[in-house]
Tab-separated table of C-alpha atoms in Angstrom:
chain	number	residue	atom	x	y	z
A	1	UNK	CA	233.218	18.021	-148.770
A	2	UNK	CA	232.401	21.529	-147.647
A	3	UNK	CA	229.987	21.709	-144.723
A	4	UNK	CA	227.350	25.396	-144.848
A	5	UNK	CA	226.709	26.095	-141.557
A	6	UNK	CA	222.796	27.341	-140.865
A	7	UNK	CA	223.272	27.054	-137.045
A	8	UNK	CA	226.240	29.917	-136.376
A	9	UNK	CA	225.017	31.957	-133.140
A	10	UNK	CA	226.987	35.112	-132.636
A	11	UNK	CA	226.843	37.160	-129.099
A	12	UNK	CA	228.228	40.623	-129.548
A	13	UNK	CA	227.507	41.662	-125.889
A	14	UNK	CA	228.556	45.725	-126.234
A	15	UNK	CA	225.573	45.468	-128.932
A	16	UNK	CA	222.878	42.959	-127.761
A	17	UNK	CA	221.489	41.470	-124.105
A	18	UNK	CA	221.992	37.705	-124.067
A	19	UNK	CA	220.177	37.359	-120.620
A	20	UNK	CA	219.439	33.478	-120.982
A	21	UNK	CA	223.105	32.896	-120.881
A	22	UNK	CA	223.954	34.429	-117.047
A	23	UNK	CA	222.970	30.963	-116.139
A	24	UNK	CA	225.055	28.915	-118.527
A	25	UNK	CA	228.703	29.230	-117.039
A	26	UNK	CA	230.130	28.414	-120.635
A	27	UNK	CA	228.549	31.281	-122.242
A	28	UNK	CA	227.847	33.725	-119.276
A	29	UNK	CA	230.686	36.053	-120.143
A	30	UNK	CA	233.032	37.328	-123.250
A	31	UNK	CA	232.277	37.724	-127.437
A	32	UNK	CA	231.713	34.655	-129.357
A	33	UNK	CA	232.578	36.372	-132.692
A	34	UNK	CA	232.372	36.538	-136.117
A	35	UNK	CA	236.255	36.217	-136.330
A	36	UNK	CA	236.601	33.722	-133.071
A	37	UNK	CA	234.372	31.091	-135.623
A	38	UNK	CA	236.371	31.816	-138.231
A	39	UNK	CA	239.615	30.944	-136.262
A	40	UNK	CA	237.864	28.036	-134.612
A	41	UNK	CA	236.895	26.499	-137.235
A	42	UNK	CA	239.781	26.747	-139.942
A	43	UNK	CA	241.272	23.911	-141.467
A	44	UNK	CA	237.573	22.120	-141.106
A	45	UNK	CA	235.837	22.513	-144.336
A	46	UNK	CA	232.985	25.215	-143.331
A	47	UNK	CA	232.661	26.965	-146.546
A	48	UNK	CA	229.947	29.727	-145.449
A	49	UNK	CA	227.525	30.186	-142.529
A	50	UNK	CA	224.128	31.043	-141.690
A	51	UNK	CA	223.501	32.772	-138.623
A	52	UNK	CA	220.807	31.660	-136.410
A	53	UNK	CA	218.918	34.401	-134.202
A	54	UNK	CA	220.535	33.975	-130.361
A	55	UNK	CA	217.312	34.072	-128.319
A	56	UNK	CA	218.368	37.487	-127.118
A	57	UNK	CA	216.372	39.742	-124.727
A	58	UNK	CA	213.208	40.073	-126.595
A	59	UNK	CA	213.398	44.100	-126.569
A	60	UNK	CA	216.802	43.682	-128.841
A	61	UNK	CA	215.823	40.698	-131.273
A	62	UNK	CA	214.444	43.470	-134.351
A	63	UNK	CA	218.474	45.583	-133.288
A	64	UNK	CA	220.302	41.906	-133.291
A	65	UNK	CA	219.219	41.144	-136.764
A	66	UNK	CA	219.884	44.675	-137.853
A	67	UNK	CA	223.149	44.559	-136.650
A	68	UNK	CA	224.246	40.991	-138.193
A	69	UNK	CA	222.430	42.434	-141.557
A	70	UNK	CA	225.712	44.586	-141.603
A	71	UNK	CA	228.311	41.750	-141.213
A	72	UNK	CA	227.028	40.089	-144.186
A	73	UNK	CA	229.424	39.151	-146.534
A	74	UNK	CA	232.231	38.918	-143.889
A	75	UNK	CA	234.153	36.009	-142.425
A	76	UNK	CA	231.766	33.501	-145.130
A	77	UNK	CA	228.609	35.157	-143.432
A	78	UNK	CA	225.844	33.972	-145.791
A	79	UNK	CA	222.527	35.596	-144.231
A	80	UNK	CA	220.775	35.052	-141.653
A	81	UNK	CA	217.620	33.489	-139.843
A	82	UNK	CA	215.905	36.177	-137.570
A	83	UNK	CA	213.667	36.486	-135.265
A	84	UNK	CA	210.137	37.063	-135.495
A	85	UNK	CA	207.054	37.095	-133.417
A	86	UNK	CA	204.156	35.621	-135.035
A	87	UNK	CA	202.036	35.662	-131.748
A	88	UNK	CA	201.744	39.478	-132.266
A	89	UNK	CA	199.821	41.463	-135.293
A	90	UNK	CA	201.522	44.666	-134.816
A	91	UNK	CA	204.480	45.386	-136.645
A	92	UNK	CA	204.679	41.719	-138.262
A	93	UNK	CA	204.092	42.845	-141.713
A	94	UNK	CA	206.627	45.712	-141.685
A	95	UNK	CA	209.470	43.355	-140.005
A	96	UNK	CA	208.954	40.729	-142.783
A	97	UNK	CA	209.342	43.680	-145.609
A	98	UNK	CA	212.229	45.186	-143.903
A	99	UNK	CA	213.802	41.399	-143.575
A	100	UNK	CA	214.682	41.443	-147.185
A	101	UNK	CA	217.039	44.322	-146.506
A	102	UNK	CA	218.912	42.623	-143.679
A	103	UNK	CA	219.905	39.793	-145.977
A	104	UNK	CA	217.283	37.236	-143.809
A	105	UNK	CA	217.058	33.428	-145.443
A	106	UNK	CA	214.420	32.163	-142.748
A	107	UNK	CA	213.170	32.872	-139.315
A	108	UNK	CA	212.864	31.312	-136.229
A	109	UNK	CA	210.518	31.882	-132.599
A	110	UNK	CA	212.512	29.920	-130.055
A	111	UNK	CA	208.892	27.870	-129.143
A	112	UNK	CA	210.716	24.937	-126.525
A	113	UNK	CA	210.837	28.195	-124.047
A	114	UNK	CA	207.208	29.227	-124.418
A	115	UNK	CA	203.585	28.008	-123.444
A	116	UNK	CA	203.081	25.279	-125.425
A	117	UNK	CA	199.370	26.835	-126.716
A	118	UNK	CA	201.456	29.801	-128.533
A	119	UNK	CA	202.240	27.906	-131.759
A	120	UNK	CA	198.364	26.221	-131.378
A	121	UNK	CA	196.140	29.801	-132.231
A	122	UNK	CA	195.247	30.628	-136.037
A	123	UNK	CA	196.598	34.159	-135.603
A	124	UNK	CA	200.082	32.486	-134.975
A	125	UNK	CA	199.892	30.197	-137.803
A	126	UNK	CA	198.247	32.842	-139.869
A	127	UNK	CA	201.456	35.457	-139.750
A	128	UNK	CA	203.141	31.758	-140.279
A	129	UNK	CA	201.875	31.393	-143.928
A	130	UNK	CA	202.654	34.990	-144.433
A	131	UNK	CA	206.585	33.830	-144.343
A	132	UNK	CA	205.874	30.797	-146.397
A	133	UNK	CA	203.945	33.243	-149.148
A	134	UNK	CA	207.654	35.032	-149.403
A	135	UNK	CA	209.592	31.524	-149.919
A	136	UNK	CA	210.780	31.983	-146.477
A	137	UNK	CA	211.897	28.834	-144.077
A	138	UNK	CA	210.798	29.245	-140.706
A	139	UNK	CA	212.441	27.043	-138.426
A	140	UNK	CA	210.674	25.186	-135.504
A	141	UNK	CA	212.344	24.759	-132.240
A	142	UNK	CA	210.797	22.382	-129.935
A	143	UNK	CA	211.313	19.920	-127.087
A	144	UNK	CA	211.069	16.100	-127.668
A	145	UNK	CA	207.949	16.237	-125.665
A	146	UNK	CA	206.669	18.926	-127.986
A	147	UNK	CA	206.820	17.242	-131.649
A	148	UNK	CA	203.161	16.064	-131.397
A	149	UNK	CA	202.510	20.207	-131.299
A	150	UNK	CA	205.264	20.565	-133.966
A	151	UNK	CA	203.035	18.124	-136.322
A	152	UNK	CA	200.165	20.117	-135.446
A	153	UNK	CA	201.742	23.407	-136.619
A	154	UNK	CA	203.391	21.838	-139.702
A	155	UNK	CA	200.402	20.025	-140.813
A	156	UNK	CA	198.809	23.940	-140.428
A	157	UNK	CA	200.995	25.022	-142.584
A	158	UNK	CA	201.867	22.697	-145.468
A	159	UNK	CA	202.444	24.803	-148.116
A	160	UNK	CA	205.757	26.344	-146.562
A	161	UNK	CA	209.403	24.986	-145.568
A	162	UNK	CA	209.930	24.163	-141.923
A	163	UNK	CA	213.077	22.973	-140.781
A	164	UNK	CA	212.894	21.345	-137.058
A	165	UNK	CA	216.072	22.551	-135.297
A	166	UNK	CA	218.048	19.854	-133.637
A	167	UNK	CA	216.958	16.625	-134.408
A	168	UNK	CA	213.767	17.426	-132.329
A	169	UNK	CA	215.585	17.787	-129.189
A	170	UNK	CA	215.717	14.158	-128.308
A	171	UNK	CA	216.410	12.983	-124.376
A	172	UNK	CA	219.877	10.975	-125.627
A	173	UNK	CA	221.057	10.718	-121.727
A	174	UNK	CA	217.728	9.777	-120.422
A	175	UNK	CA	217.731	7.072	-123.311
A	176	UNK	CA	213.872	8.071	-124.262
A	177	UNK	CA	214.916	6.964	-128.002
A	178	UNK	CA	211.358	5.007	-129.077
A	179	UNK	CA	208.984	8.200	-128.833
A	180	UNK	CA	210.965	10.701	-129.778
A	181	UNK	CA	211.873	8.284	-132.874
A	182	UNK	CA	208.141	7.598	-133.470
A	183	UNK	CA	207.202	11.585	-133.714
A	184	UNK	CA	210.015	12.032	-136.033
A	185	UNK	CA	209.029	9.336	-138.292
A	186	UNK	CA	205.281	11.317	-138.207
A	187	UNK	CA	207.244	14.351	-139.125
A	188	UNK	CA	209.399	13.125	-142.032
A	189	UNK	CA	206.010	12.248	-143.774
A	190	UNK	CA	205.027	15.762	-144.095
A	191	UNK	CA	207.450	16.316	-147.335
A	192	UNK	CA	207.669	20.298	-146.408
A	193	UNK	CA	209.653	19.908	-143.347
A	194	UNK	CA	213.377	19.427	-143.054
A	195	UNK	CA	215.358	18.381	-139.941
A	196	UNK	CA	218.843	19.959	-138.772
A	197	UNK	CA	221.709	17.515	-137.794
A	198	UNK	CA	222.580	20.219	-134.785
A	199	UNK	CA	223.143	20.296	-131.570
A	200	UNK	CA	222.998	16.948	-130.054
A	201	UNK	CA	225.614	16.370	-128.312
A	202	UNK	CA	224.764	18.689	-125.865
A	203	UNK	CA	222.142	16.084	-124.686
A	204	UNK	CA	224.375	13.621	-123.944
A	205	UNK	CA	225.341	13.005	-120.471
A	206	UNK	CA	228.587	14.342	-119.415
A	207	UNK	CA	231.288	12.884	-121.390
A	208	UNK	CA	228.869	10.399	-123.233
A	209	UNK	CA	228.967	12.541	-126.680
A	210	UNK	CA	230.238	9.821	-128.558
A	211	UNK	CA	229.963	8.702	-132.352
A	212	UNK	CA	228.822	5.684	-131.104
A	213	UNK	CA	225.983	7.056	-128.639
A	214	UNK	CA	224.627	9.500	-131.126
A	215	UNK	CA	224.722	6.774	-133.815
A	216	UNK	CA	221.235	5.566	-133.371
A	217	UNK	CA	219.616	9.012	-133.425
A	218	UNK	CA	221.748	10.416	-136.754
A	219	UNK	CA	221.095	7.331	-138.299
A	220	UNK	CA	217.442	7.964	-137.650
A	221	UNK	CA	216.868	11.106	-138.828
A	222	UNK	CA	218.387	10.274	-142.201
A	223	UNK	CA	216.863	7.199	-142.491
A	224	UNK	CA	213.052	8.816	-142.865
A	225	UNK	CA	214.241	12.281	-143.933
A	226	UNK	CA	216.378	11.354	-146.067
A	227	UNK	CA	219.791	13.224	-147.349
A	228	UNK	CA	217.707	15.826	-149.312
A	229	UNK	CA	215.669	17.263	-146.348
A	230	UNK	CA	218.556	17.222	-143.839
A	231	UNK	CA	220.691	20.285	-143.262
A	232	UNK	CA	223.281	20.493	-140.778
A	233	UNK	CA	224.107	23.274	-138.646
A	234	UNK	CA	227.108	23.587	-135.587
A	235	UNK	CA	225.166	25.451	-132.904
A	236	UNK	CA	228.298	27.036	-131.810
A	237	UNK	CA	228.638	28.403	-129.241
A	238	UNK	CA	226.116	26.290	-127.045
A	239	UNK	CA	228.188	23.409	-128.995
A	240	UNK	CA	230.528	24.435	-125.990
A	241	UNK	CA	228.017	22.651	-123.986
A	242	UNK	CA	228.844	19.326	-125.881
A	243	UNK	CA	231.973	18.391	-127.866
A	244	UNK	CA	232.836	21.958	-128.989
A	245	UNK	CA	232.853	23.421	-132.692
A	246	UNK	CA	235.901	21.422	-134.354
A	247	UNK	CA	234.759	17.608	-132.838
A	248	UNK	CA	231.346	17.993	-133.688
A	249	UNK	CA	232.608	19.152	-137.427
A	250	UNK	CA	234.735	15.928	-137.442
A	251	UNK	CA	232.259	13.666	-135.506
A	252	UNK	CA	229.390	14.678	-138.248
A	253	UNK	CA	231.645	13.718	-140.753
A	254	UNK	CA	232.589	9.989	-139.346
A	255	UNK	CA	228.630	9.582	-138.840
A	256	UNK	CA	227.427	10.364	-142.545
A	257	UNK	CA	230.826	8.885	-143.885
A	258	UNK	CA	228.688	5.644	-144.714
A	259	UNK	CA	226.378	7.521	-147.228
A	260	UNK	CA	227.435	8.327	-150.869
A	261	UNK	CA	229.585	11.219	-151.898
A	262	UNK	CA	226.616	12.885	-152.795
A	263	UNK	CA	224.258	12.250	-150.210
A	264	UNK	CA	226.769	13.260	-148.008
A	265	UNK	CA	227.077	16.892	-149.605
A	266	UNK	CA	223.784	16.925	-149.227
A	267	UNK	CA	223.687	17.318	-146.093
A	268	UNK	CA	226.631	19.018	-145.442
A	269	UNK	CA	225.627	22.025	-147.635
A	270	UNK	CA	223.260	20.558	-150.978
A	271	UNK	CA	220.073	20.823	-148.536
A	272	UNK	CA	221.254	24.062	-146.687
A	273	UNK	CA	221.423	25.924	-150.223
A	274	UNK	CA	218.093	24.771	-151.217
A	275	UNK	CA	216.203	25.563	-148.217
A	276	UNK	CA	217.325	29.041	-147.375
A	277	UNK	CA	217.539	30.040	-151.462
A	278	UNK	CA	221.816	30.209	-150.796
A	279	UNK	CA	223.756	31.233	-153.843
């Protein structure tokens, strides 16, 4: 069972500002690296990768996805999910058309980090559709707190595909399991949006990031998405804030390993390929 990654960050720091990471000691300083993925992750089963836009300084995020357009193909480099700022008219039309050129499979506004009204005005949801009208997934990042707003923008935009990054952010070391399970089940109705199996054991507490602690949640998320609307991605490098790139490869596999064959390529690459139109 091959895993596609859709959740590869990159940080080429010669090239791009990461600012948000000065304050995150794992990631504050060195490459994280086309090549240093590859190496990490060999001998796990990755077959290809998507990268995912890095939330870099927001004067670089149109030069970061021109400059990953030009390592696709290498190192099992797929495409790639950019950035894009719906909240602004200007220049949204010409970054969509030049987005086909840079090998882009979806796009993504980091929304967990911004007032919570941004996603809520038409003109947002507006330049929204106009990535859905191209086949494009957009995915939604948002905070646990924040999936009532996340149903609000889906149900705005229903004739697209969404993909909700990261199991919805759910509090897994505060234990707040019953409402953020209750907003997910409201999202799984909404047949256009998708959930990614990323990320979560960074919200674990320290050295809690067990199979057996994010049972309940994974278990979840399948159980009203279903195999066909979940993808998975590794989130590496924040993984580095959790179990790291090759345990959460091997814990994802242990957690879906009660499933069927199929359902578990699924979502280790069947979902992934249908969503962002991979060959």
């Amino acid at each position: 069972m091959d895993f596609i990654d859709t959740h590869q960050h990159l940080i080429y720091r010669r090239e791009i500002g990461y600012g948000w990471t000065d304050t995150t000691p794992e990631l504050a300083t060195g490459d994280f690296t086309l090549s240093d993925y590859r190496a990490l992750s060999a001998g796990r089963g990755i077959g290809g990768t998507v990268f995912m836009e890095t939330g870099v300084d927001d004067a670089d995020y149109q030069k970061e996805a021109r400059f990953v357009g030009g390592l696709v193909g290498q190192e099992g480099l797929l495409g790639q999910i950019a950035s894009c700022r719906p909240e602004q008219d200007a220049g949204f039309d010409a970054w969509l058309e030049e987005g086909a050129d840079l090998h882009v499979k979806g796009y993504r506004r980091i929304l967990h980090v911004m007032p919570d009204a941004l996603s809520q005005t038409e003109a947002f949801r507006q330049n929204l559709r106009k990535i859905g009208a191209k086949g494009v997934a957009f995915d939604m990042c948002f905070l646990a707190r924040q999936l009532d707003i996340a149903e609000q923008l889906a149900r705005a935009c229903d004739d697209q595909v969404l993909v909700l990054d990261h199991c919805g952010v759910p509090d897994i070391a505060g234990g707040e399991f019953e409402p953020w399970a209750k907003s997910i089940t409201r999202l799984s109705a909404l047949a256009h949006v998708r959930v990614k199996l990323s990320g979560i054991s960074a919200y674990c507490a320290p050295g809690a990031a067990t199979c057996e602690n994010l049972r309940p949640w994974v278990d979840h998320i399948i159980h009203t998405f279903g195999p066909s609307r979940v993808v998975w991605g590794s989130d590496w490098p924040v993984v580095n804030l959790g179990v790291g790139l090759p345990d959460w490869v091997d814990m994802t596999r242990r957690l879906i390993a009660g499933l069927t064959e199929a359902e578990q390529q699924q979502i280790a690459s069947g979902t992934a390929k249908a969503t962002y139109r991979l060959s």
